[in-house]
PDB file of C-alpha atoms and ligand atoms in Angstrom:
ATOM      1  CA  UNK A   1     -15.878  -5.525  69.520  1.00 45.00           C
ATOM      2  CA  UNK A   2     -13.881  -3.144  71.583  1.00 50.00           C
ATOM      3  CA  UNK A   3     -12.176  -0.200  70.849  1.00 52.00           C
ATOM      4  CA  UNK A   4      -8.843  -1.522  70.050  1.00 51.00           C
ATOM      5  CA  UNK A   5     -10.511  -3.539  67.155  1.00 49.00           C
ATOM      6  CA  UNK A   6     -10.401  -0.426  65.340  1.00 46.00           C
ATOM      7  CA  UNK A   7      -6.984   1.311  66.054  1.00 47.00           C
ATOM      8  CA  UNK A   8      -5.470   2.480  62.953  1.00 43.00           C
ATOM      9  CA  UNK A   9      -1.861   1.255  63.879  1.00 44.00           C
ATOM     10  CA  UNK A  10      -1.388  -2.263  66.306  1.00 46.00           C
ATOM     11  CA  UNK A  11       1.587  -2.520  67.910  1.00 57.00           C
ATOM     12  CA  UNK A  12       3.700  -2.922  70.437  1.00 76.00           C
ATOM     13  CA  UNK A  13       3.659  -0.340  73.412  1.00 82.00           C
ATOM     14  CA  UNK A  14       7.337   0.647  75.193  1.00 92.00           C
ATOM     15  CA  UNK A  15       5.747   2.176  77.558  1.00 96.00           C
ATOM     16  CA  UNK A  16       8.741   1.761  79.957  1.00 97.00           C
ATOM     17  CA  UNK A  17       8.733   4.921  82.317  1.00 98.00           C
ATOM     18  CA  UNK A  18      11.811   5.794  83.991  1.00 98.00           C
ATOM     19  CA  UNK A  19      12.480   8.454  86.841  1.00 98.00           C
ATOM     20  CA  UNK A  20      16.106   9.027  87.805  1.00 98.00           C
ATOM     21  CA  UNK A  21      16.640  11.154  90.798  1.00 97.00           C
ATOM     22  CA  UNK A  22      13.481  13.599  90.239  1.00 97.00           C
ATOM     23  CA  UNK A  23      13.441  16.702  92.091  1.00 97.00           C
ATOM     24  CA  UNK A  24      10.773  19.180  91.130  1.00 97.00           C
ATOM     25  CA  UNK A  25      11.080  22.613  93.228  1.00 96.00           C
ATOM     26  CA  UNK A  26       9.097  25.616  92.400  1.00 95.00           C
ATOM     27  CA  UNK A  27       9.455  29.073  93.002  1.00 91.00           C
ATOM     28  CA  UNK A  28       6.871  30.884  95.113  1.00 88.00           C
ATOM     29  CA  UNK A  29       6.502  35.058  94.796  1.00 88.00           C
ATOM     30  CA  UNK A  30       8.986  35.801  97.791  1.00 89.00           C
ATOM     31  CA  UNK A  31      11.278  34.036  95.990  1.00 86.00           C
ATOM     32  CA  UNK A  32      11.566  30.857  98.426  1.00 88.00           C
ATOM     33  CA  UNK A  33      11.699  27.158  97.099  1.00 90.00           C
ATOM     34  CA  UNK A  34       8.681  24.847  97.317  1.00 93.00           C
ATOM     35  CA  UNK A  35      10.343  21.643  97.216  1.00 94.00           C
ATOM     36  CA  UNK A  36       7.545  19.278  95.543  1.00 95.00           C
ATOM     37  CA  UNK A  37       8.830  16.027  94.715  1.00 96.00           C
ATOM     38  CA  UNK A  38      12.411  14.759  96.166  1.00 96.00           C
ATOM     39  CA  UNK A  39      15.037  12.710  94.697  1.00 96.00           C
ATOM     40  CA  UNK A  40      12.559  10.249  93.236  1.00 97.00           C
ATOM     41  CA  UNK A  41      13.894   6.956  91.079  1.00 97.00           C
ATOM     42  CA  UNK A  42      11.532   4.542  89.918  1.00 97.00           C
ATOM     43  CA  UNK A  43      11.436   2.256  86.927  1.00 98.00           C
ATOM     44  CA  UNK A  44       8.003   1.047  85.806  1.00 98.00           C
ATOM     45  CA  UNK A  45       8.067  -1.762  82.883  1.00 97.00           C
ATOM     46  CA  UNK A  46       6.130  -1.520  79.852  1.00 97.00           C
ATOM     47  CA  UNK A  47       2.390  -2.277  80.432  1.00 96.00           C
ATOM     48  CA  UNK A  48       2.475  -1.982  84.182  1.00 97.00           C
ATOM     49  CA  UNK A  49      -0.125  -0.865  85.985  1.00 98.00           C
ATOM     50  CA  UNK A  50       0.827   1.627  89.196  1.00 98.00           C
ATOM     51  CA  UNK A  51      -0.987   3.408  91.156  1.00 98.00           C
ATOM     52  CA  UNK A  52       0.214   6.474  93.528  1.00 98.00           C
ATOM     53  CA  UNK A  53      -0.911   7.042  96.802  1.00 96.00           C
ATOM     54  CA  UNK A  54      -0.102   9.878  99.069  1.00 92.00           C
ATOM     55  CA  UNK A  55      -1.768  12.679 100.915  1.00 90.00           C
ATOM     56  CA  UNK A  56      -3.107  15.978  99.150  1.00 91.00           C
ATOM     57  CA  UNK A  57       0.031  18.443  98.571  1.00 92.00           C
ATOM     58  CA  UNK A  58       1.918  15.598  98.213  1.00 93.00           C
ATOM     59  CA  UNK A  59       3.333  15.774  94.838  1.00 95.00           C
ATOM     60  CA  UNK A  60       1.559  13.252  93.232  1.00 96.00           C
ATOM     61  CA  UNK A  61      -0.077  15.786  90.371  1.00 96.00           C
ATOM     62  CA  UNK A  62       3.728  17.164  89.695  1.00 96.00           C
ATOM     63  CA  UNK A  63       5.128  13.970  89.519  1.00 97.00           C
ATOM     64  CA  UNK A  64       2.055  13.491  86.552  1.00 97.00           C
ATOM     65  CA  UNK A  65       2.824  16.825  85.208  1.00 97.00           C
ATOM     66  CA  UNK A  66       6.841  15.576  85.084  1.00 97.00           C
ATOM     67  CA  UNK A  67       6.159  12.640  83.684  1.00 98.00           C
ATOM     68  CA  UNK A  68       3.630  13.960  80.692  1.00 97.00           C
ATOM     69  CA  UNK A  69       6.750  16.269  80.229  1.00 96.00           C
ATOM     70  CA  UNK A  70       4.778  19.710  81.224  1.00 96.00           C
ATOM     71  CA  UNK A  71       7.281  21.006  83.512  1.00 96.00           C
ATOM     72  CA  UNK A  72      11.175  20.200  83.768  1.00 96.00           C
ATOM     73  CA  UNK A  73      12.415  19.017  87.078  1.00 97.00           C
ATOM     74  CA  UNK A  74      15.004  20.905  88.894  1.00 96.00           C
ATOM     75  CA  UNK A  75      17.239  17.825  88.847  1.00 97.00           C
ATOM     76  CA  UNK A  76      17.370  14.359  87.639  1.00 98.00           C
ATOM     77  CA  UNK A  77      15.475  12.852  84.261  1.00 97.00           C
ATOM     78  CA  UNK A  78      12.678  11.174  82.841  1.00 98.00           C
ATOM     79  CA  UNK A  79      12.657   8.700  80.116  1.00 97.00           C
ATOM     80  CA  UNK A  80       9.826   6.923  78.388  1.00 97.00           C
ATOM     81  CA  UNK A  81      10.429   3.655  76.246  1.00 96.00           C
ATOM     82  CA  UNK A  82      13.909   4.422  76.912  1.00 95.00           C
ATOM     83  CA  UNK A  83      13.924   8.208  75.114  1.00 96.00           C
ATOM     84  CA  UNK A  84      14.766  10.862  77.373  1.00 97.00           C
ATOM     85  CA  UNK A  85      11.445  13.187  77.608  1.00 97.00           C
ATOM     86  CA  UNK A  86      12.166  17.111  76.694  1.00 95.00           C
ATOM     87  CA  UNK A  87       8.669  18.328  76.574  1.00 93.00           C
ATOM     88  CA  UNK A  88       4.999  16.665  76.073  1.00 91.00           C
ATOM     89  CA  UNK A  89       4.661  13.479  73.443  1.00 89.00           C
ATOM     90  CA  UNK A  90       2.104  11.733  71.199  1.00 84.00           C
ATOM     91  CA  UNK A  91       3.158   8.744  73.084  1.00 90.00           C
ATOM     92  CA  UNK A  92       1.311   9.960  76.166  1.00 95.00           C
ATOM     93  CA  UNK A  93      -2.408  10.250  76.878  1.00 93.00           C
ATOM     94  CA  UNK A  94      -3.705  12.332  79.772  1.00 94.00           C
ATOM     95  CA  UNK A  95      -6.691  12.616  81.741  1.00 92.00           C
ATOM     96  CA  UNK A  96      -6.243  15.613  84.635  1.00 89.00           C
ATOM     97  CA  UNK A  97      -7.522  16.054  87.913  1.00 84.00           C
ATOM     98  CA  UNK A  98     -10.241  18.801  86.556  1.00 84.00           C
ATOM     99  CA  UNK A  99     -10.952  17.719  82.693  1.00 85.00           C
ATOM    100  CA  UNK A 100     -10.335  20.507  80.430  1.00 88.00           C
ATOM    101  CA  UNK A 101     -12.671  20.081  77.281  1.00 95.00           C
ATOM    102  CA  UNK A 102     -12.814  22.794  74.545  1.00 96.00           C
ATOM    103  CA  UNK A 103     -16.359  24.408  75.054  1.00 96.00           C
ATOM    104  CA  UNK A 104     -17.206  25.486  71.280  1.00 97.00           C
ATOM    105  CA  UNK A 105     -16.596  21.778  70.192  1.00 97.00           C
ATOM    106  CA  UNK A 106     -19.062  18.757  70.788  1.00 97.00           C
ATOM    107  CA  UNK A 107     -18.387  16.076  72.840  1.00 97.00           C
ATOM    108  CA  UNK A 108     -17.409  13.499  70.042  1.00 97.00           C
ATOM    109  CA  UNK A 109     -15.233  16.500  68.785  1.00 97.00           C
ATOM    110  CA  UNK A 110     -13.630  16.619  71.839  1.00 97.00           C
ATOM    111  CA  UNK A 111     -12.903  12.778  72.182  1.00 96.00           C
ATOM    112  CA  UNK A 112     -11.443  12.740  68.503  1.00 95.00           C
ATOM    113  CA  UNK A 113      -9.236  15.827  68.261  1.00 93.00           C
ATOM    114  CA  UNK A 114      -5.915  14.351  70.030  1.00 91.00           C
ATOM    115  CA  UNK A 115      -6.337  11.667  66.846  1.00 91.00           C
ATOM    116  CA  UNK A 116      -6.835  14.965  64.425  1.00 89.00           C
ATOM    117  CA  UNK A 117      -4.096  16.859  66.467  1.00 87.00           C
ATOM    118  CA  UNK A 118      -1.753  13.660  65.183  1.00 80.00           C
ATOM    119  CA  UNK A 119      -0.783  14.417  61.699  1.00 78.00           C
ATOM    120  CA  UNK A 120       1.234  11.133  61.007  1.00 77.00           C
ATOM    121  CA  UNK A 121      -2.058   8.863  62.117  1.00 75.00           C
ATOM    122  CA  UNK A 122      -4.475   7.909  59.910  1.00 80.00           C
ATOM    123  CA  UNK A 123      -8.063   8.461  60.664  1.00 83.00           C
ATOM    124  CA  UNK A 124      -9.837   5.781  58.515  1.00 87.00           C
ATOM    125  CA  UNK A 125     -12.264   4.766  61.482  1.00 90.00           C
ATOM    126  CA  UNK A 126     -12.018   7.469  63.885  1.00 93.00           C
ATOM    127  CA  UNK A 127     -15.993   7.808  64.251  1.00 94.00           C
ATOM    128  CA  UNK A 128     -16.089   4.530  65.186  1.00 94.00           C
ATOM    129  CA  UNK A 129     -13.720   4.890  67.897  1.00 93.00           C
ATOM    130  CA  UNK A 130     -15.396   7.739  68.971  1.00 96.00           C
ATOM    131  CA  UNK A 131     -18.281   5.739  69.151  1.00 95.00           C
ATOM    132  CA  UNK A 132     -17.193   2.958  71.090  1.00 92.00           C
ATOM    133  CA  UNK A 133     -15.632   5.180  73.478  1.00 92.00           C
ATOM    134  CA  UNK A 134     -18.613   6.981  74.069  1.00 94.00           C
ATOM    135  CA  UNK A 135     -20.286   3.448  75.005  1.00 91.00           C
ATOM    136  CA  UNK A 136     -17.494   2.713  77.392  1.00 86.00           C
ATOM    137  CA  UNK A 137     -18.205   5.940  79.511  1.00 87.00           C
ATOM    138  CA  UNK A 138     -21.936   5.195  79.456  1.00 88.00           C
ATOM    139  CA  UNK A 139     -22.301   8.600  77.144  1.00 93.00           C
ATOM    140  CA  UNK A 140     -23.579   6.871  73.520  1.00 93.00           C
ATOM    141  CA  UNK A 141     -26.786   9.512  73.240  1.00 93.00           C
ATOM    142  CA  UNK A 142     -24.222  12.576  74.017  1.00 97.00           C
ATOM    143  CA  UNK A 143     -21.867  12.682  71.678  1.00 97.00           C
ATOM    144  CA  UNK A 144     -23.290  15.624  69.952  1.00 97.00           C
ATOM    145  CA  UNK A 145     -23.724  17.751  73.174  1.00 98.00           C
ATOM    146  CA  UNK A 146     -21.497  20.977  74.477  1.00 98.00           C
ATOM    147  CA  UNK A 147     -19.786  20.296  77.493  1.00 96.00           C
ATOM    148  CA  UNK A 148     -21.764  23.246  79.208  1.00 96.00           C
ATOM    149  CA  UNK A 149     -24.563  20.870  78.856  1.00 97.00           C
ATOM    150  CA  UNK A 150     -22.926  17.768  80.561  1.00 95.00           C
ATOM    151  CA  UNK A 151     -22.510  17.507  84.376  1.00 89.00           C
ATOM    152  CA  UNK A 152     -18.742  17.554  86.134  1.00 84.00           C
ATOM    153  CA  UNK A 153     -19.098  13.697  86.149  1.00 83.00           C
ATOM    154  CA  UNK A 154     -19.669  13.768  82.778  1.00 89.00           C
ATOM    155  CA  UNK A 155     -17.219  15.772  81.441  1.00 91.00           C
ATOM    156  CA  UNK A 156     -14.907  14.199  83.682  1.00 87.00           C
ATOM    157  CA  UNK A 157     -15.892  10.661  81.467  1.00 89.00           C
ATOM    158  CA  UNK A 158     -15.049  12.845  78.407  1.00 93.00           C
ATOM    159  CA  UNK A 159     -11.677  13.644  79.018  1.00 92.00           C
ATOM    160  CA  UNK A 160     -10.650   9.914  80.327  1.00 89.00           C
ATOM    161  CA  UNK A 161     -12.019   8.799  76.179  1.00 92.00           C
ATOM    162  CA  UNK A 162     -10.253  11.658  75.082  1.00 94.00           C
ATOM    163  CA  UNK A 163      -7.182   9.924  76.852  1.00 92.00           C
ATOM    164  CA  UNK A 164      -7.535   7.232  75.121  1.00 90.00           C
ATOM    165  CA  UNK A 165      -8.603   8.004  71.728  1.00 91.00           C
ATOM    166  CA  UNK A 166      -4.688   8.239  70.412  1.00 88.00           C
ATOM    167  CA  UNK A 167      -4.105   4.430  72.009  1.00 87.00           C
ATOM    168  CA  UNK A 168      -1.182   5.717  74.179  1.00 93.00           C
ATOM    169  CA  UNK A 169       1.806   4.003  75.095  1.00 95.00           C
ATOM    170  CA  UNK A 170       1.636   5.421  78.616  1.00 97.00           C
ATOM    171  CA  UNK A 171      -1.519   6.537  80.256  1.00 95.00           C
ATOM    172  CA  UNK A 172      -1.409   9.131  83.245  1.00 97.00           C
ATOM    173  CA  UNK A 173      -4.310   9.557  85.327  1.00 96.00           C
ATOM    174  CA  UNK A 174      -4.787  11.967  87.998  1.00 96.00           C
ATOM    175  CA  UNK A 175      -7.850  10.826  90.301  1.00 94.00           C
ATOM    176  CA  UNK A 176      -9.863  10.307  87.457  1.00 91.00           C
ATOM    177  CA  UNK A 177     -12.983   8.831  89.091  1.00 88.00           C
ATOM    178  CA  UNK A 178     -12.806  11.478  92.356  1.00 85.00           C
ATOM    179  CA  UNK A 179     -15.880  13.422  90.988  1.00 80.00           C
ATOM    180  CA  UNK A 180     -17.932   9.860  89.953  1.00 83.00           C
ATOM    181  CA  UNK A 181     -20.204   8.277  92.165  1.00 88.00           C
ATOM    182  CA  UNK A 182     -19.660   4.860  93.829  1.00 89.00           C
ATOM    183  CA  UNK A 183     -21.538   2.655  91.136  1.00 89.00           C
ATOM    184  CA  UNK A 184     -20.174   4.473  87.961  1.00 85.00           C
ATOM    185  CA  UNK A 185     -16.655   4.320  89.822  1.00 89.00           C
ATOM    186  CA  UNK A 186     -16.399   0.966  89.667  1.00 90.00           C
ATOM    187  CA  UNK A 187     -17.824   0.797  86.037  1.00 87.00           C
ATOM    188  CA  UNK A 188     -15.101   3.396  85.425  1.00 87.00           C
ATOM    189  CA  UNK A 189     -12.352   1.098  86.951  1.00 92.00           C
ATOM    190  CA  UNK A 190     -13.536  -2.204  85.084  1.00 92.00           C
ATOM    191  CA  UNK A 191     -13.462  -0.475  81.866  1.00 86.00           C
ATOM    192  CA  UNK A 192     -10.488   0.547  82.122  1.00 90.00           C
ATOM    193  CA  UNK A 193      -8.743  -2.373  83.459  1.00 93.00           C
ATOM    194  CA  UNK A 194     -10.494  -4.193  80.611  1.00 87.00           C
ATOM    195  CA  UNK A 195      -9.016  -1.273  78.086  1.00 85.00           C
ATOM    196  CA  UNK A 196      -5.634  -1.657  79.657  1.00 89.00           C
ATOM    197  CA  UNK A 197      -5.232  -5.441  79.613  1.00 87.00           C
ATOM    198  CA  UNK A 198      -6.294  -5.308  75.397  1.00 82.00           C
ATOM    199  CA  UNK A 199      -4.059  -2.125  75.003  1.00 83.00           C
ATOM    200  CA  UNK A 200      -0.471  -3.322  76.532  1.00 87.00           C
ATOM    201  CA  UNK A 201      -0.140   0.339  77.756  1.00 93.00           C
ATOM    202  CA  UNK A 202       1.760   1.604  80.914  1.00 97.00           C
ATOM    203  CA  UNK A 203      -0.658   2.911  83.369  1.00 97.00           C
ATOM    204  CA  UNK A 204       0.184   5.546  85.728  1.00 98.00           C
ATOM    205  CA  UNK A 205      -2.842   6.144  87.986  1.00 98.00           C
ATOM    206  CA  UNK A 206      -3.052   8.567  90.636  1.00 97.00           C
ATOM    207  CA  UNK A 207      -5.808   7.943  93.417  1.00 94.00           C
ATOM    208  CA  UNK A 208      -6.708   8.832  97.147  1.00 89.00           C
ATOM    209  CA  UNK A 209      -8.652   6.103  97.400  1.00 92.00           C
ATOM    210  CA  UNK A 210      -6.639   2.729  99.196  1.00 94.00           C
ATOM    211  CA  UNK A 211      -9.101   0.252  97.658  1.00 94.00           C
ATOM    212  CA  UNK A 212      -8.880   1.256  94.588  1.00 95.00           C
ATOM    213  CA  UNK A 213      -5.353   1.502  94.187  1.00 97.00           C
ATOM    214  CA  UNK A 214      -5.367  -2.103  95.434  1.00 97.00           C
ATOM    215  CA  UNK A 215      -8.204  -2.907  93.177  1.00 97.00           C
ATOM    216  CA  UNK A 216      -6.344  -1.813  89.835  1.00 97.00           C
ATOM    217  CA  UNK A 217      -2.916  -2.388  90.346  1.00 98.00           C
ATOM    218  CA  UNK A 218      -0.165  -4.467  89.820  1.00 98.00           C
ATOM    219  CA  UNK A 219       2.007  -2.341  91.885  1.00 98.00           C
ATOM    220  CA  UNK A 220       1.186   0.915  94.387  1.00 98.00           C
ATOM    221  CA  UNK A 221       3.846   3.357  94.910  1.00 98.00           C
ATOM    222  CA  UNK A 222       2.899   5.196  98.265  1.00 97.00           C
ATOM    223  CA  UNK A 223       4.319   8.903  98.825  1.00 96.00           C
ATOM    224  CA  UNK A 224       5.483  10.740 101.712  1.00 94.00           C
ATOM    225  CA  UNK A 225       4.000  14.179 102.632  1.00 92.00           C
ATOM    226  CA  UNK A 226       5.641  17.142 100.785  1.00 89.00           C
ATOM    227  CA  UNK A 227       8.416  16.695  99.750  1.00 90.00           C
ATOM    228  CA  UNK A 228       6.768  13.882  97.907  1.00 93.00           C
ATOM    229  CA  UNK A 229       9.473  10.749  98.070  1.00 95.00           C
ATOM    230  CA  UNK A 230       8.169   7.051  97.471  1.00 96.00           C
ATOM    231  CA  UNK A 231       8.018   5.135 100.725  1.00 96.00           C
ATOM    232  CA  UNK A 232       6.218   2.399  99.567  1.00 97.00           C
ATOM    233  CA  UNK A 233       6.693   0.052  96.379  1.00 97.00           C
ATOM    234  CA  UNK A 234       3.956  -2.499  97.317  1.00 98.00           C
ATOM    235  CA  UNK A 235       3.407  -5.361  94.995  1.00 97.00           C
ATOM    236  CA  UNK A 236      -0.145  -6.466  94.208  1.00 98.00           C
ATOM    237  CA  UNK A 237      -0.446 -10.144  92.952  1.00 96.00           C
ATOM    238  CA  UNK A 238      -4.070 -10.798  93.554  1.00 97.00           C
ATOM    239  CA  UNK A 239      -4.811 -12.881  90.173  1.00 96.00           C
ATOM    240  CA  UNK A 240      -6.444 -10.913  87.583  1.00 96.00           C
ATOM    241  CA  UNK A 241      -9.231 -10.599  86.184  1.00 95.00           C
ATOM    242  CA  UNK A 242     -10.230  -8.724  89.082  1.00 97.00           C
ATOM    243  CA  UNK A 243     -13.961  -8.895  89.898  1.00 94.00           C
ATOM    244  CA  UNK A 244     -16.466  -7.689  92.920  1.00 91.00           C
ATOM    245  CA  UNK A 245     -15.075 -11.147  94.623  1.00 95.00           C
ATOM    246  CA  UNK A 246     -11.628  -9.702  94.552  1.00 96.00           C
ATOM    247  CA  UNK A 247     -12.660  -6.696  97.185  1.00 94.00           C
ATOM    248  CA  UNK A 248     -13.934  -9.349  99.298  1.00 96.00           C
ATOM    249  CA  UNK A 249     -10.575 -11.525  99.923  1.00 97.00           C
ATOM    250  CA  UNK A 250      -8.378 -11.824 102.843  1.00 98.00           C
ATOM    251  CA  UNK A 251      -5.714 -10.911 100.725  1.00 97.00           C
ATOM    252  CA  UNK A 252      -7.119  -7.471  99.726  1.00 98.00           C
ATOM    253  CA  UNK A 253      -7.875  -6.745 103.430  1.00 97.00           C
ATOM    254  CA  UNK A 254      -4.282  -7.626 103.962  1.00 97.00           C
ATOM    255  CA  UNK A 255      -2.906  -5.616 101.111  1.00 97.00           C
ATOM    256  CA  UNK A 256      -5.274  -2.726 101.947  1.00 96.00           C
ATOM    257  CA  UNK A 257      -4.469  -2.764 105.605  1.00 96.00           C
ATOM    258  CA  UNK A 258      -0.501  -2.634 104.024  1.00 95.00           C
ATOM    259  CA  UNK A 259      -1.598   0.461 102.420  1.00 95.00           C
ATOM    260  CA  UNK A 260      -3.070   2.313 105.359  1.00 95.00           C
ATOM    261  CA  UNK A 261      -0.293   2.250 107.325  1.00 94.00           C
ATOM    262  CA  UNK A 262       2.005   4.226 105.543  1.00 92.00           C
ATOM    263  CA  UNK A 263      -0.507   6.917 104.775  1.00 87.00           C
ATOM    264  CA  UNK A 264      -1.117   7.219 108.332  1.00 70.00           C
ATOM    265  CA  UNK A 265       1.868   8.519 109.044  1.00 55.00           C
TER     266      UNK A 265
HETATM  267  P1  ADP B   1      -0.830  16.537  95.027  1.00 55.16           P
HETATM  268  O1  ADP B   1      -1.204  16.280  93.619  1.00 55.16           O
HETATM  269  O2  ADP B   1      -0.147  15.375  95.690  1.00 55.16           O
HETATM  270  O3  ADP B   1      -1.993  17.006  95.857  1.00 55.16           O
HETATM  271  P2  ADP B   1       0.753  18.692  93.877  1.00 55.16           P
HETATM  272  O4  ADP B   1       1.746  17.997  93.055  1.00 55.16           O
HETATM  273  O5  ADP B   1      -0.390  19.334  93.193  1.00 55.16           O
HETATM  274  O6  ADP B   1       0.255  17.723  95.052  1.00 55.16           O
HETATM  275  O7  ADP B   1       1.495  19.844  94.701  1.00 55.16           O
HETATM  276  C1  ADP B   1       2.636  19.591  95.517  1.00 55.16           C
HETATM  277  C2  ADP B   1       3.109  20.895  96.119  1.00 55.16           C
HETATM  278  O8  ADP B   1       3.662  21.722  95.104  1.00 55.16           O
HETATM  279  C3  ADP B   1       2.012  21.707  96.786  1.00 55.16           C
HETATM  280  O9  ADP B   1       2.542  22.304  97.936  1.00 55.16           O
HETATM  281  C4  ADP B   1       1.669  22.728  95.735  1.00 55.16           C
HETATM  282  O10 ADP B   1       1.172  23.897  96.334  1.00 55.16           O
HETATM  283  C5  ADP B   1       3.006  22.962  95.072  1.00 55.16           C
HETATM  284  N1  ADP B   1       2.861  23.347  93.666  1.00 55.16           N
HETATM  285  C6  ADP B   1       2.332  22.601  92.670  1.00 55.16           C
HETATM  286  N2  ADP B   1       2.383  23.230  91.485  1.00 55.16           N
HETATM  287  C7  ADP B   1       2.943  24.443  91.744  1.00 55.16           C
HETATM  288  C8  ADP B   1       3.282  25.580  90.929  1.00 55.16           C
HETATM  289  N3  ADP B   1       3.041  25.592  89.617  1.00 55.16           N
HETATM  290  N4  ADP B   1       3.861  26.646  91.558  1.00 55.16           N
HETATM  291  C9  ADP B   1       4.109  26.651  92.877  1.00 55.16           C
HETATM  292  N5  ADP B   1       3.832  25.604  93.698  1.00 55.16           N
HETATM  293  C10 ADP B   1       3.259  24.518  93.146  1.00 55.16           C
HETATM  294 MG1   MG B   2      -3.062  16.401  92.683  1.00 55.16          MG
END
């Protein structure tokens, strides 16, 4: 049984995610412009999953933090499942670059409260999602531990079943497997390909890591160095499900090898 066995409310995602002409500038102290993202249209269908490459500084977190509707961009607009997004929405789950986990609450606690945060969802079955969440980040004895008490890794595993305790329509990642190592990685990465492919959610994924981008996705968006503009909409049709055989293929060198070259520059 997986945890999508128990969601309180089945459905269908629209998980659609639009950009139109995104520009995200910030203002520094001496009142100069940091221009972050430029002029940035993409349309991702419901369910897709896309990954964004791009060097550090980039933009890739903003364009996240535009996205999950945390900031408002300077100019142009976001949309998901065709609704124009004014600020953050139940619709979205998020797991950040550093997780940020409530330290007076347990780690189950932690993994449920977007789910208690939700007034119009039902919680019949919650603990069992909780549960089965736990299992699929390889953290089933912990759930009744602080975070102080976990390692980074750890916590980091927290916050990505926190992400997707609500069953979003759109998921947003940033580089949440950079602190795992190797072998839990790619546990990580099955899981949540397996997750995704049940759930029908979008998948926004935001990596450093070529392989894995190529590994996970249907589609890699590569990004220029500040001021972050896509360069690259690469298409990834290696057949699905994707297993350790996959990395192996001439077509993932190929598609890899794609990859590298526009980050290189
Ligand atoms: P990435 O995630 O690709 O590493 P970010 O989106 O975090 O890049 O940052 C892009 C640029 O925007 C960087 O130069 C960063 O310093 C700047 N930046 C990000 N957030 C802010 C902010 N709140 N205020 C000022 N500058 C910011
Ligand atoms: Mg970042």
């Amino acid at each position: 049984m997986t945890v999508l066995d128990h969601a309180t409310t089945r459905r269908t995602h629209n998980g659609a995610i639009k950009l139109d002409s995104v520009t995200m500038e910030f203002k520094t102290r001496d009142g100069k412009g940091i221009r972050a993202v430029e002029n940035t249209s993409v349309e991702i269908p419901s369910g897709q999953f896309v990954s964004v490459l791009g060097p550090s500084g980039c933009g890739k977190s903003t364009l996240l933090r535009v996205i999950a509707g945390l900031v408002t961009p300077t100019a142009g607009a976001v949309a998901i499942g065709g609704e124009k997004v004014s600020g953050p929405s139940r619709k979205v789950g998020i797991a950040f670059q550093s997780p940020v986990l409530f330290p007076w609450y347990t780690v189950a606690q932690n993994i449920a409260m977007p789910a208690k945060l939700d007034k119009r969802r039902s919680n019949d079955g919650l603990r069992e999602r909780v549960e089965e969440l736990l299992d699929m980040v390889k953290l089933s004895a912990l759930g009744d531990k602080y975070p102080s008490e976990l390692s980074g890794g750890m916590r980091q595993r927290v916050a990505i079943a926190r992400s997707l305790i609500t069953d979003p329509d759109v998921i947003l990642m940033d580089e949440p497997f950079g602190a795992l190592d190797a072998i839990t990685r790619e546990h990580m990465n099955d899981e949540l390909l397996s997750i995704w492919s049940q759930s029908g959610a979008t998948v926004f994924f935001i990596t450093h890591d070529i392989s894995e981008a190529a590994y996970m996705s249907d589609r890699v968006l590569v990004m220029s160095p500040r001021p972050g503009r896509v360069i690259a909409d690469i298409q990834v049709d290696l057949p699905r499900p994707r297993t350790e055989r996959t990395r192996g293929t001439p077509e993932f060198a190929a598609l890899a090898a794609d990859m590298r070259q526009y980050i290189s520059h």
